[in-house]
Coordinates of C-alpha atoms in Angstrom, one line a residue:
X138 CA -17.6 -2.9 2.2
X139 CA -20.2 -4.1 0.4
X140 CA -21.6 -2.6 -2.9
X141 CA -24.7 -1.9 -1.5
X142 CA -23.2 -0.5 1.7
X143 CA -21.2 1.8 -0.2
X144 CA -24.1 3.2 -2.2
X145 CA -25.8 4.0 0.7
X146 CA -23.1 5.7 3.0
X147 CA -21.5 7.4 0.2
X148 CA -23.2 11.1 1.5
X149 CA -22.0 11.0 4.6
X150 CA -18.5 9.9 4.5
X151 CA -15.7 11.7 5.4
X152 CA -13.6 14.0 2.7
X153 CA -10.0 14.3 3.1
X154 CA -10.0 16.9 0.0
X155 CA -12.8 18.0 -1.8
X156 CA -12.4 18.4 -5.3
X157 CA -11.2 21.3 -6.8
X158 CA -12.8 20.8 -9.8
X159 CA -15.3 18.3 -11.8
X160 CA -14.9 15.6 -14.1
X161 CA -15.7 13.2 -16.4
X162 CA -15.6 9.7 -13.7
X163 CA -13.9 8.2 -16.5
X164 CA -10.0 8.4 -17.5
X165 CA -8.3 7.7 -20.4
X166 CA -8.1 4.0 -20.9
X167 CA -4.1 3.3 -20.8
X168 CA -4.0 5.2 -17.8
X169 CA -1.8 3.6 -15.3
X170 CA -2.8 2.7 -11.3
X171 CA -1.0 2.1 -8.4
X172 CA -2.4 0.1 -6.2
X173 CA -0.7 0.3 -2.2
X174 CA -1.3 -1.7 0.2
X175 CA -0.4 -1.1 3.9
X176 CA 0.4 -3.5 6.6
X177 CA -0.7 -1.6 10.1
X178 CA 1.3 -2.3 12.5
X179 CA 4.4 -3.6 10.8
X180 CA 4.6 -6.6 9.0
X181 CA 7.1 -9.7 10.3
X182 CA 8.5 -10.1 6.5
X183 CA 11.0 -12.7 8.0
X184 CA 7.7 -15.0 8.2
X185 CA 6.5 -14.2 4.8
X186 CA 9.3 -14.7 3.0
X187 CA 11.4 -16.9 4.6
X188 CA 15.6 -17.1 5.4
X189 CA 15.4 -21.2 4.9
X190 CA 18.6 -21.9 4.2
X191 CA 20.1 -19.4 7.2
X192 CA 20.2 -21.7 10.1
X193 CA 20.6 -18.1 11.5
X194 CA 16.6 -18.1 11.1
X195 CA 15.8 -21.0 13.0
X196 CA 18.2 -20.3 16.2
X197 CA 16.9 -16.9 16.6
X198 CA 12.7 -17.8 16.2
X199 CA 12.9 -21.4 17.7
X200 CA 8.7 -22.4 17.4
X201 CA 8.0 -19.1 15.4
X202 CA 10.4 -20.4 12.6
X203 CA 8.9 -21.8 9.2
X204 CA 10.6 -25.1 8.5
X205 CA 11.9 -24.7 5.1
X206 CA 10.1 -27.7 4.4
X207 CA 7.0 -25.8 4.8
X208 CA 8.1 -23.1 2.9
X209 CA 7.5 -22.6 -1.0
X210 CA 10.7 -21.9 -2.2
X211 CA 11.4 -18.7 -4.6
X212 CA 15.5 -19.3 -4.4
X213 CA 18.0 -21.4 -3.0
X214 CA 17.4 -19.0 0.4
X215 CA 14.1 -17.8 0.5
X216 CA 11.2 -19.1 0.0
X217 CA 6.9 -17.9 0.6
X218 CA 5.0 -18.2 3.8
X219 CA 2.6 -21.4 2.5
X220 CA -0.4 -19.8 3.5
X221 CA 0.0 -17.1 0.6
X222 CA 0.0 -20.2 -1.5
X223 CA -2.7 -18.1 -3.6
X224 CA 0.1 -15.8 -4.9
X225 CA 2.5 -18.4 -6.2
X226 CA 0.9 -18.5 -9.6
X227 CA 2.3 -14.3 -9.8
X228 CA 5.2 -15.6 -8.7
X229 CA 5.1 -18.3 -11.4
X230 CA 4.4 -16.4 -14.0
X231 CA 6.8 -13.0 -13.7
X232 CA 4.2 -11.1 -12.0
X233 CA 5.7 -10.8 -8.8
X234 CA 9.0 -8.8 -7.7
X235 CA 10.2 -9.0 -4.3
X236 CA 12.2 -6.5 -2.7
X237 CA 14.5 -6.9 0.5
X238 CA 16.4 -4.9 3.4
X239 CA 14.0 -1.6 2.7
X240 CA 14.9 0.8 5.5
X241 CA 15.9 4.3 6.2
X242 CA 19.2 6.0 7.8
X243 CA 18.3 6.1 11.8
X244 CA 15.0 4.3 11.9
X245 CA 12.4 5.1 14.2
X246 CA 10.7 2.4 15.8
X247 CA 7.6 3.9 16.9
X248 CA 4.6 3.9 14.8
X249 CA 3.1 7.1 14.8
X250 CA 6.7 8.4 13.8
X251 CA 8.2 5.7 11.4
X252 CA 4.9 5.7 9.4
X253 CA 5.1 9.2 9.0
X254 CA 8.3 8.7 7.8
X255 CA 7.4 6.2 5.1
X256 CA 4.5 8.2 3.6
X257 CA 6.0 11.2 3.4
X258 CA 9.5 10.1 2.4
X259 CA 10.7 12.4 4.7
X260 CA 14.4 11.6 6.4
X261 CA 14.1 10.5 10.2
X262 CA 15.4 14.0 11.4
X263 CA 12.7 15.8 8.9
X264 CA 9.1 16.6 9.4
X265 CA 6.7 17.3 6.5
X266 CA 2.5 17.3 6.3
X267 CA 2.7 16.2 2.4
X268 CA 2.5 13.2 1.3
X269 CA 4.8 11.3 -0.9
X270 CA 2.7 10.7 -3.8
X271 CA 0.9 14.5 -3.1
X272 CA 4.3 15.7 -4.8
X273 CA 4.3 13.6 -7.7
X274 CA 0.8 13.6 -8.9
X275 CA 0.4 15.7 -12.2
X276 CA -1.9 18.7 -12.5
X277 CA -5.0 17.0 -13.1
X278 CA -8.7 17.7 -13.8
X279 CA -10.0 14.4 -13.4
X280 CA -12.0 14.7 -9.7
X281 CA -10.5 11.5 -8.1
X282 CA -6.9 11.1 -8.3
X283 CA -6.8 8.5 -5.4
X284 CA -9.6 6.7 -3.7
X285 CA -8.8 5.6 0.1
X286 CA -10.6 2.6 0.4
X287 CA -9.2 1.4 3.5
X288 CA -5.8 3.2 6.0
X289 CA -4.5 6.3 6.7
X290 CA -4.6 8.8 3.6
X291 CA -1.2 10.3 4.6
X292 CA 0.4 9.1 1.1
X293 CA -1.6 11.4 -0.3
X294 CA -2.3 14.3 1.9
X295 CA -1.9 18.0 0.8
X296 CA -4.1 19.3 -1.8
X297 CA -4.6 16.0 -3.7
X298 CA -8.2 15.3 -5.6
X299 CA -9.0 12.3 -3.5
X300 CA -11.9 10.7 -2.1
X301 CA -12.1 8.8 1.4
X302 CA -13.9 5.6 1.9
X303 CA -12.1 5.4 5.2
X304 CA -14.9 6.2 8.2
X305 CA -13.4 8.5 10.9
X306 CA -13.2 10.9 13.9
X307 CA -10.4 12.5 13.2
X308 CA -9.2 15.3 11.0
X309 CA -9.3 12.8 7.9
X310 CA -12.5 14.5 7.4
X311 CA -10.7 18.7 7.2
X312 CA -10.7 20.5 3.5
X313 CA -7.1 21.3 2.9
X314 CA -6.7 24.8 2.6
X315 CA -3.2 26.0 1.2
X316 CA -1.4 28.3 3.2
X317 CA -1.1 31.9 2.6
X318 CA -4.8 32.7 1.7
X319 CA -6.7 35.6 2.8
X320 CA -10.2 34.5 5.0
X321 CA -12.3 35.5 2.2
X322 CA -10.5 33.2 -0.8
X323 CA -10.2 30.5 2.2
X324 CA -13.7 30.5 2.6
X325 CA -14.2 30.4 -1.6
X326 CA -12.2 27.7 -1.6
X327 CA -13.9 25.2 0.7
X328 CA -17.2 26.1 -1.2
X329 CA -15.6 25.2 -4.4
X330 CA -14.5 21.8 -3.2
X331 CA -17.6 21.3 -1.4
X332 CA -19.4 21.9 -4.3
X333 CA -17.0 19.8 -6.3
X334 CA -17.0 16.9 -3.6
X335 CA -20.6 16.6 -3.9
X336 CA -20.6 16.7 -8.2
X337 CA -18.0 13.4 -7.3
X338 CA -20.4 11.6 -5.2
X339 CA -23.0 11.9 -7.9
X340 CA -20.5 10.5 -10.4
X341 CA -19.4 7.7 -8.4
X342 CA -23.5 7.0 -7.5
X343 CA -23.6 7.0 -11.5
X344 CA -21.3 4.7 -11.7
X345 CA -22.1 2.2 -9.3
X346 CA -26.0 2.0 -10.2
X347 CA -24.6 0.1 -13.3
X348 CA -25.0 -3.5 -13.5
X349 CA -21.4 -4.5 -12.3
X350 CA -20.5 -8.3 -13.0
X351 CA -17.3 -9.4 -11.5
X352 CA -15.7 -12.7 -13.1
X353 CA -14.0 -14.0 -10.1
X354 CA -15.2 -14.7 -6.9
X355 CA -13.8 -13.1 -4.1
X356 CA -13.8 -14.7 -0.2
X357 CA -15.7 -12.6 2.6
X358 CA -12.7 -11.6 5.0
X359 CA -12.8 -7.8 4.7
X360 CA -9.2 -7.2 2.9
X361 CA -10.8 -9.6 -0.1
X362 CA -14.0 -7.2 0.2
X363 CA -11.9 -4.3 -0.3
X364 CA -9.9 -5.8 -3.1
X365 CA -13.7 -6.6 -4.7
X366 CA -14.6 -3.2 -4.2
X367 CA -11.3 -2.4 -6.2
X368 CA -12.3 -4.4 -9.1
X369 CA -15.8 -2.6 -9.1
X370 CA -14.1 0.3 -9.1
X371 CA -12.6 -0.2 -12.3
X372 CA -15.0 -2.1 -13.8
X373 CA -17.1 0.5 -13.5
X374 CA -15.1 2.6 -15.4
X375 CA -13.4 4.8 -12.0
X376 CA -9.6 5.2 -13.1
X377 CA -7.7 6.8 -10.6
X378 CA -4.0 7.2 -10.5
X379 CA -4.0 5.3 -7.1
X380 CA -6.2 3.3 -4.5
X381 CA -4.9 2.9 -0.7
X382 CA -5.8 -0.2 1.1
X383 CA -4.5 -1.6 4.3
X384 CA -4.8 -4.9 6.4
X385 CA -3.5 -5.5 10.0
X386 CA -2.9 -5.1 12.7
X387 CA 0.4 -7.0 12.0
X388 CA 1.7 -5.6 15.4
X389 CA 2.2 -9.0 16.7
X390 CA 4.0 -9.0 19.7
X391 CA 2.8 -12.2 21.5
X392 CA 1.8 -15.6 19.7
X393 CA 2.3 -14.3 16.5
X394 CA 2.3 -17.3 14.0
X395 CA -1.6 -18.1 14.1
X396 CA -2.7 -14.7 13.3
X397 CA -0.1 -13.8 11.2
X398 CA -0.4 -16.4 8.9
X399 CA -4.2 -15.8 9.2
X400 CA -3.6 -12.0 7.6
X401 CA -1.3 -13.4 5.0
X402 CA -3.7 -16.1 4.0
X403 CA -6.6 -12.7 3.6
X404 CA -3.6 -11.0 1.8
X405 CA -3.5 -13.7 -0.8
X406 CA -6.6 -14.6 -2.0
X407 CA -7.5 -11.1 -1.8
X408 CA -5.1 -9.7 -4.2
X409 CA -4.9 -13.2 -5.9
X410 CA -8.8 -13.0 -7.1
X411 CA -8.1 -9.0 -7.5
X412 CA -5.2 -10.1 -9.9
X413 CA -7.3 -12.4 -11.7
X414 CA -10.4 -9.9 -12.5
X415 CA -8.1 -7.3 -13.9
X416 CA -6.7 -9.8 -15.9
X417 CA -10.0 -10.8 -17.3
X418 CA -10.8 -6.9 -17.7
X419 CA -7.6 -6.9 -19.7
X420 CA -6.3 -4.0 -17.8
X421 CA -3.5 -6.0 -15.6
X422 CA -0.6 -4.6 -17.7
X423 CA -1.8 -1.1 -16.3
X424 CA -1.8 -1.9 -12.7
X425 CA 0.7 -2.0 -10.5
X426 CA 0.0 -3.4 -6.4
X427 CA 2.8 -2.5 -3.7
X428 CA 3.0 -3.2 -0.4
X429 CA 4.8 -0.8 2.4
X430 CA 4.6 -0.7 6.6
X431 CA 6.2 1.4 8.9
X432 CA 8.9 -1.6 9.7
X433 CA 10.0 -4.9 10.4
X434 CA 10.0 -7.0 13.4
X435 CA 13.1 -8.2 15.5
X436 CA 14.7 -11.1 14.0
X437 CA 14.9 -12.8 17.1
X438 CA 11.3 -14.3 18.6
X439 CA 10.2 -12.8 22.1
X440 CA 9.1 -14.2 25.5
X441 CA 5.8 -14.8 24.0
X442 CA 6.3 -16.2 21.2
X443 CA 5.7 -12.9 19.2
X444 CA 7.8 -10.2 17.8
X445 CA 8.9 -6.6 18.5
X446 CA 9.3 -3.4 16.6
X447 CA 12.2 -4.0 14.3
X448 CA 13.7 -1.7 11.2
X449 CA 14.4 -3.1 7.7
X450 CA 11.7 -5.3 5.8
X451 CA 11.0 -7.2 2.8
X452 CA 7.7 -5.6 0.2
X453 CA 6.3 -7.0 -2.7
X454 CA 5.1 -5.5 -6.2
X455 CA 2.4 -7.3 -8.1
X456 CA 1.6 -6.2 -11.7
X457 CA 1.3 -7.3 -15.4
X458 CA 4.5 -4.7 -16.1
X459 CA 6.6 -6.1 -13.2
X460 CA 9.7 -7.8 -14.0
X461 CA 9.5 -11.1 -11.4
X462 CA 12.4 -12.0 -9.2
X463 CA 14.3 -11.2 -6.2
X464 CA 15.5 -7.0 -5.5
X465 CA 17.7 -5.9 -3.2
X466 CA 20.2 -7.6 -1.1
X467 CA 18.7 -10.0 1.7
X468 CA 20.1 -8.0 5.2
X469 CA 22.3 -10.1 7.6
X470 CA 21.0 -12.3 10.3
X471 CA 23.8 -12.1 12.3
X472 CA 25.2 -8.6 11.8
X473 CA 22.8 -7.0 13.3
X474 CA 21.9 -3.2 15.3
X475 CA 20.8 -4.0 18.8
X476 CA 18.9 -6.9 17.7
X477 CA 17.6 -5.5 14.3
X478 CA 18.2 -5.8 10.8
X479 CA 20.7 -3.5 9.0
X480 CA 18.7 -2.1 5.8
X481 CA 19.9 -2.6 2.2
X482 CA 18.1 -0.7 -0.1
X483 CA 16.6 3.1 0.9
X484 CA 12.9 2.5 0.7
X485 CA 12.5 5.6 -1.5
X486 CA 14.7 3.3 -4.6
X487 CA 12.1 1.7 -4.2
X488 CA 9.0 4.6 -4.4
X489 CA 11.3 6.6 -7.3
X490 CA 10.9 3.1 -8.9
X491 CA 7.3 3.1 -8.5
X492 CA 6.9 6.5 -9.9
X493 CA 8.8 6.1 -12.8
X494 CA 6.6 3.2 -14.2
X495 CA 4.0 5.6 -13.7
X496 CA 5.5 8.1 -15.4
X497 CA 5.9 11.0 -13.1
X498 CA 8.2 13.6 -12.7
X499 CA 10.5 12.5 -9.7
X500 CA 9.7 14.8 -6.5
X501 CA 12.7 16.3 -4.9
X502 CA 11.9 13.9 -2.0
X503 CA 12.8 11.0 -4.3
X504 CA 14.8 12.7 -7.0
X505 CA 18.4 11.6 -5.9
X506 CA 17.3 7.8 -6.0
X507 CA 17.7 5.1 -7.7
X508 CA 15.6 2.8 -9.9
X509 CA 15.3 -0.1 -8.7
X510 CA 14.6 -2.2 -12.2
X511 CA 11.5 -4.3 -10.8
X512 CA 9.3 -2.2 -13.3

């Protein structure tokens, strides 16, 4: 979304929780962001960072296989997708963890479900409508805790201090109302937010009318627009505790390599150039960028050259604070459950690791986890 664009629809856009209460737009300045980034559809990590030394790899994908001379090595067994190419210099330089065989006990393989399951760190026999990071976020009176930029908001449903960017139909666009409140405090309550939701638009109109000059160019697809939009953000002085992006649809279940390679190359320079401006805004020690999908794909290719729903998946973290390197133990090949990879590492290590770089009190959804030691 363009600057201007944003200016102009920011009235009428959809609130997924109006604001309780009204703040200065800016937060303290060592305040720490998360950054998550979602791959719709569920991302084929398998071709972004590739098994090249498992001859495993190659007899199960045939054509769909990356030659591990193709492949920019990060180990002796896995190496990046070379259309990422953008990223190596994170990887290079320490800024780049990646973390293998995140699953869940039972996985789901359905969207809808396994999604759910992954932004509300539920189990896979448990149902909640809160999100994962709605139980960690501190008491706060800054107005925009999290700003969805592009996805689904679920991460941070309940009643969070957030701020949708995300046009929709659906009930994206409802005022959380806490259960247990009479009619009359109900309807208080949605005028205070209201009134509150419309104080934040001013503030982030405020903020945008200022002469915003970005160091780094970004390219036009629109996950590098989004990421630009990011570096506004901040630029502009807007520090929330997290922004939500997405990209997809990675659900690529026939020819898969030419347009998954095209959303990793938008992945790259996107968060490469984002990278680059908070480094010259001297905030990239603050920042941390994560990636998370519902699941994997199948190891082995399908009869059209594509991949199905799978389980267990490898996720990155960028960030000035990240400690580079491989996480996690890489998940068999060849010991596999009906086709699909056997996870290694419960995915909420990986969000209790998350939330302990940014300092929050461990939910008891992620409580009994285990830092990870990427951060």
């Amino acid at each position: 979304m363009q600057r201007r664009t944003f200016l102009k629809t920011l009235g009428s856009l959809p609130v997924v929780a109006y604001f309780p209460t009204v703040a200065a737009a800016q937060q303290a300045e060592d305040q720490k962001l998360l950054i998550l980034v979602q791959f719709g559809g569920g991302n084929d990590s398998l071709n972004m960072f590739v098994p090249y030394a498992d001859q495993a790899y190659y007899e199960a994908r045939e054509d769909l296989a990356i030659s591990a001379q193709e492949v920019m090595p990060l180990s002796a067994n896995i190496g990046m997708n070379p259309v990422m190419s953008d990223l190596l210099n994170a990887w290079e330089e320490g800024d780049m963890a990646v973390v293998q065989g995140l699953g869940y006990p039972e996985p789901n393989r359905s969207h809808f479900r396994s999604i759910e399951i992954w932004q509300t760190a539920s189990d896979a026999d448990e149902f909640s409508h809160q999100g994962w990071l709605n139980q960690l976020l501190p008491e706060s009176d800054f107005s925009l805790q999290g700003v969805m930029i592009s996805g689904s908001p679920a991460a941070l449903s309940g009643e969070t201090n957030q701020f949708s960017l995300t046009s929709s139909d659906d009930d994206q666009s409802q005022v959380y109302i806490p259960e247990g409140l009479a009619t009359t405090t109900a309807v208080q309550h949605v005028l205070d937010q209201r009134h509150s939701y419309n104080n934040a638009v001013s503030l982030l109109n405020a903020a945008f009318e200022q002469d915003i000059s970005l160091s780094n160019e970004f390219a036009g697809d629109d996950f590098s627009q989004d990421c630009k939009l990011v570096a506004e953000l901040i630029a502009a002085g807007i520090r929330p505790h997290v922004i939500h992006l997405s990209l997809g649809s990675f659900d690529t279940h026939s020819n898969q390599r030419t347009p998954h390679d095209n959303l990793l190359d938008q992945l790259s320079k996107g968060l490469s150039a984002l990278r680059a401006e908070l480094q010259a805004l001297g905030l990239w020690q603050q920042v941390s960028i994560a990636s998370y999908s519902e699941f994997g794909r199948r190891v082995a290719v399908n009869a059209s050259n594509g991949t199905d729903h799978g389980t267990a998946a490898s996720h990155f973290v960028l960030g000035g604070d990240v400690k580079g390197g491989l996480y996690g133990l890489a998940p068999s090949l060849t010991e596999l459950d009906n086709g699909d990879l056997i996870f290694t590492e419960d995915f909420r290590d990986y969000y209790r690791t998350l939330a302990d770089w940014m300092q929050w009190q461990p939910s008891q959804e992620i409580q009994s986890f285990t830092n990870m030691g990427f951060l």
